[in-house]
Amino acid sequence: TGVVSGISAGTSVMTYTYTNANGCTSSVTQTVTINALPVVTAITGTTSLCAGATTTLASTPLGGVWSSANTATATVNASTGVVTGVAAGSTTITYTVTNANGCSTTSTSTVVAVNSSLTITAPSNVLASANASCVATAVLLGTPTTASNCGVASVTNNAPIAFPLGTTIVTWTATDNVGNTATAAQTVTVTDTQAPSVIAPSNVVTGTNFGCEAIGVLLGTVTASDNCLVDYIQNDAPPIYPLGNTTVTWTVKDASGNTTVVTQLVTIIDNVLPLITAPISLEVISNAGCDATGVNLGNPITSDNCGVASVTNNAPATFLLGTTTVSWTVTDNAGNIASATQTIVVVDQVSPTSILNDITVTLPIGSNAVIDASMIDAGSFDNCGPVTFQLSQTSFGCEHIGQNSIIVVISDDLGNTTTDTVLVTVVESGIDSDLDEIDDSCDDEIINYIVVPTGFTPDGDGINDQFLIVGLEENKAVSLKVFNRYGNSVYVKDNYQNDWNGTSSLTNLDLPDGTYFYVLAIDNVDVKSGYVYINRVY
């Protein structure tokens, strides 16, 4: 029959032997290839596949044609065995293979698909702080929790790179292996916890302008910045600043309520000088000591915006004759000082005290008798210093023999005067050299008699200004030498002409008032000597 059976799949060599009637044999060989029946391998079981998944059915050997027994629930690519669009439930896939000899076999594979159970739980909500740009970056969102019987293919979110201030909803999306998706929401809340950056204005030092206080003080401007937005700036500055230090507190608040507090020191100083008006100037009368004590100066008028601390003056206990300037000083409570002056004039209205002596003078021969204040003064004085004398008459001749009342005016340096009188008794010389019973002081016949005065007054008043020696006109040669009390020569004149006015011939300076010794040589023979008193009356 040629029927071969029991041959395994694969290639086999078949030997045919033919025996005829005569017992003769002949053999031939044939190679026979046996195709194995296909074995279909597919994913089976209740959890083996998710609805909507794609799977590949395999067969050994390949080459058959795939078909689906339920094309409504799956689509089969006949050449590749790729099954798509599997619906939940059970789907039977048929695989038919026909070999070269036309032999065919059919296998089936059952695909059981279940619906996806994809779930996603978002991470916990996040609270983040805004950065210097008022956003939050690099926020750690955490990891969501996902679950799926079909496997999770990817997890994504829509989080921005930078989260703005406030609440942002982040949506997490999970996708399983069959394209199903699930979402969950997470909130990211960005808060501003950064306080504003603030620089207070510089400290202020200014003076009072409202009594002992200050108003309208210019504080300057706060420098403020914030990572988000400054809401307001305010301070607690008073409308009126007292003297001294006041701390001004500046508060800066941003839109999130964060605040920064800085302080500024305002110092009010009193730089207003006090006012002072000195008492009126005074003229007071000197006392017996030529000064004034116990002078009531009066009180100055003072005022200050912050109060007067002290008032002083530099007045002496005793005011000397003349003008004294008293300085008044007022100091306020801040140490500011002002001053004013008061003039105190001490005047002398005390007249000199007169103490005089009546005197008797003897007429010289050949000239009048001359008197000066030293001859009548017995100790006259003034409370403020020296006195000067003015005599109504200083020269007396023969016509004045007897008592003469003269007026003496005593003056001090300030013009106060006292007027008194003295008696000047003039007597003759008592000499009658020519025995004519006429006193030589009044005898016109006595012409060659030399008379040397005992004093003269070279004060320039035209009276008794020269050392006048009576009778010199009849002599041919006169030499005069004058010495001081130490024996030193002060005046020398070989041809004396009654012209010595009290100056030194050596220095040409006025000799001091006093007594001097003279030596008079006449014709180099007759020598007279004695004392002469120089007394200047000014």
mmCIF file of N, CA and C in Angstrom, residues 6 14 56-57 102 108 159-161 165 174 208 216 253-254 283 286 332 343 357 390 420 425 445 450 457 459 484:
data_model
loop_
_atom_site.group_PDB
_atom_site.id
_atom_site.type_symbol
_atom_site.label_atom_id
_atom_site.label_comp_id
_atom_site.label_asym_id
_atom_site.label_seq_id
_atom_site.Cartn_x
_atom_site.Cartn_y
_atom_site.Cartn_z
ATOM 1 N N GLY A 6 3.946 5.672 11.902
ATOM 2 C CA GLY A 6 4.864 5.560 13.024
ATOM 3 C C GLY A 6 6.150 6.299 12.823
ATOM 4 N N MET A 14 13.588 6.353 3.446
ATOM 5 C CA MET A 14 12.747 5.151 3.304
ATOM 6 C C MET A 14 13.400 4.227 2.239
ATOM 7 N N THR A 56 1.563 38.276 21.972
ATOM 8 C CA THR A 56 1.965 37.507 20.771
ATOM 9 C C THR A 56 1.794 36.017 21.053
ATOM 10 N N LEU A 57 1.087 35.395 20.199
ATOM 11 C CA LEU A 57 0.920 33.943 20.300
ATOM 12 C C LEU A 57 2.060 33.278 19.541
ATOM 13 N N GLY A 102 0.074 18.566 2.475
ATOM 14 C CA GLY A 102 -1.332 18.908 2.628
ATOM 15 C C GLY A 102 -1.890 18.485 3.959
ATOM 16 N N THR A 108 -5.577 25.507 19.530
ATOM 17 C CA THR A 108 -6.277 26.699 20.062
ATOM 18 C C THR A 108 -5.532 27.213 21.284
ATOM 19 N N ALA A 159 3.948 69.681 37.642
ATOM 20 C CA ALA A 159 4.517 70.693 38.542
ATOM 21 C C ALA A 159 5.347 71.703 37.749
ATOM 22 N N PRO A 160 5.189 72.995 38.058
ATOM 23 C CA PRO A 160 6.012 74.016 37.383
ATOM 24 C C PRO A 160 7.437 74.001 37.942
ATOM 25 N N ILE A 161 8.326 74.640 37.237
ATOM 26 C CA ILE A 161 9.702 74.765 37.730
ATOM 27 C C ILE A 161 9.738 75.643 38.982
ATOM 28 N N LEU A 165 3.757 82.347 44.870
ATOM 29 C CA LEU A 165 3.204 82.505 46.214
ATOM 30 C C LEU A 165 1.744 82.067 46.218
ATOM 31 N N ALA A 174 -0.756 58.547 36.470
ATOM 32 C CA ALA A 174 -0.136 57.227 36.318
ATOM 33 C C ALA A 174 -0.729 56.560 35.083
ATOM 34 N N THR A 208 16.613 122.842 69.041
ATOM 35 C CA THR A 208 15.241 123.188 69.412
ATOM 36 C C THR A 208 14.722 124.290 68.493
ATOM 37 N N GLY A 216 8.609 119.411 63.420
ATOM 38 C CA GLY A 216 8.978 119.364 62.007
ATOM 39 C C GLY A 216 10.346 118.777 61.750
ATOM 40 N N LYS A 253 6.211 96.234 57.020
ATOM 41 C CA LYS A 253 5.444 94.995 56.901
ATOM 42 C C LYS A 253 5.280 94.654 55.426
ATOM 43 N N ASP A 254 5.480 93.357 55.095
ATOM 44 C CA ASP A 254 5.253 92.945 53.718
ATOM 45 C C ASP A 254 3.837 92.407 53.557
ATOM 46 N N GLU A 283 27.245 155.746 87.600
ATOM 47 C CA GLU A 283 28.289 156.686 88.008
ATOM 48 C C GLU A 283 28.182 156.843 89.512
ATOM 49 N N SER A 286 33.407 158.450 94.572
ATOM 50 C CA SER A 286 34.455 157.760 95.323
ATOM 51 C C SER A 286 34.356 158.111 96.796
ATOM 52 N N ASP A 332 22.701 128.868 80.307
ATOM 53 C CA ASP A 332 21.430 128.147 80.366
ATOM 54 C C ASP A 332 21.671 126.698 80.765
ATOM 55 N N THR A 343 28.912 149.389 82.610
ATOM 56 C CA THR A 343 30.017 150.295 82.926
ATOM 57 C C THR A 343 29.780 150.968 84.269
ATOM 58 N N ASN A 357 50.295 177.430 105.993
ATOM 59 C CA ASN A 357 50.956 178.241 107.027
ATOM 60 C C ASN A 357 51.100 179.686 106.541
ATOM 61 N N GLN A 390 48.027 177.037 93.239
ATOM 62 C CA GLN A 390 48.092 178.253 92.426
ATOM 63 C C GLN A 390 47.953 179.433 93.379
ATOM 64 N N ASP A 420 41.766 178.852 99.624
ATOM 65 C CA ASP A 420 42.113 179.284 100.982
ATOM 66 C C ASP A 420 42.958 180.560 100.881
ATOM 67 N N THR A 425 53.812 187.982 105.324
ATOM 68 C CA THR A 425 54.334 189.206 105.938
ATOM 69 C C THR A 425 55.700 189.502 105.335
ATOM 70 N N GLU A 445 70.100 203.373 95.756
ATOM 71 C CA GLU A 445 71.496 203.717 95.583
ATOM 72 C C GLU A 445 72.394 202.485 95.598
ATOM 73 N N ILE A 450 75.986 192.442 95.128
ATOM 74 C CA ILE A 450 75.641 191.149 94.523
ATOM 75 C C ILE A 450 74.685 190.415 95.446
ATOM 76 N N THR A 457 61.979 179.108 90.420
ATOM 77 C CA THR A 457 60.918 178.168 89.971
ATOM 78 C C THR A 457 60.900 178.105 88.456
ATOM 79 N N ASP A 459 59.439 176.844 85.921
ATOM 80 C CA ASP A 459 58.294 176.053 85.424
ATOM 81 C C ASP A 459 57.687 176.633 84.165
ATOM 82 N N ASN A 484 75.324 168.824 92.641
ATOM 83 C CA ASN A 484 74.199 168.179 93.337
ATOM 84 C C ASN A 484 74.631 167.721 94.711
#
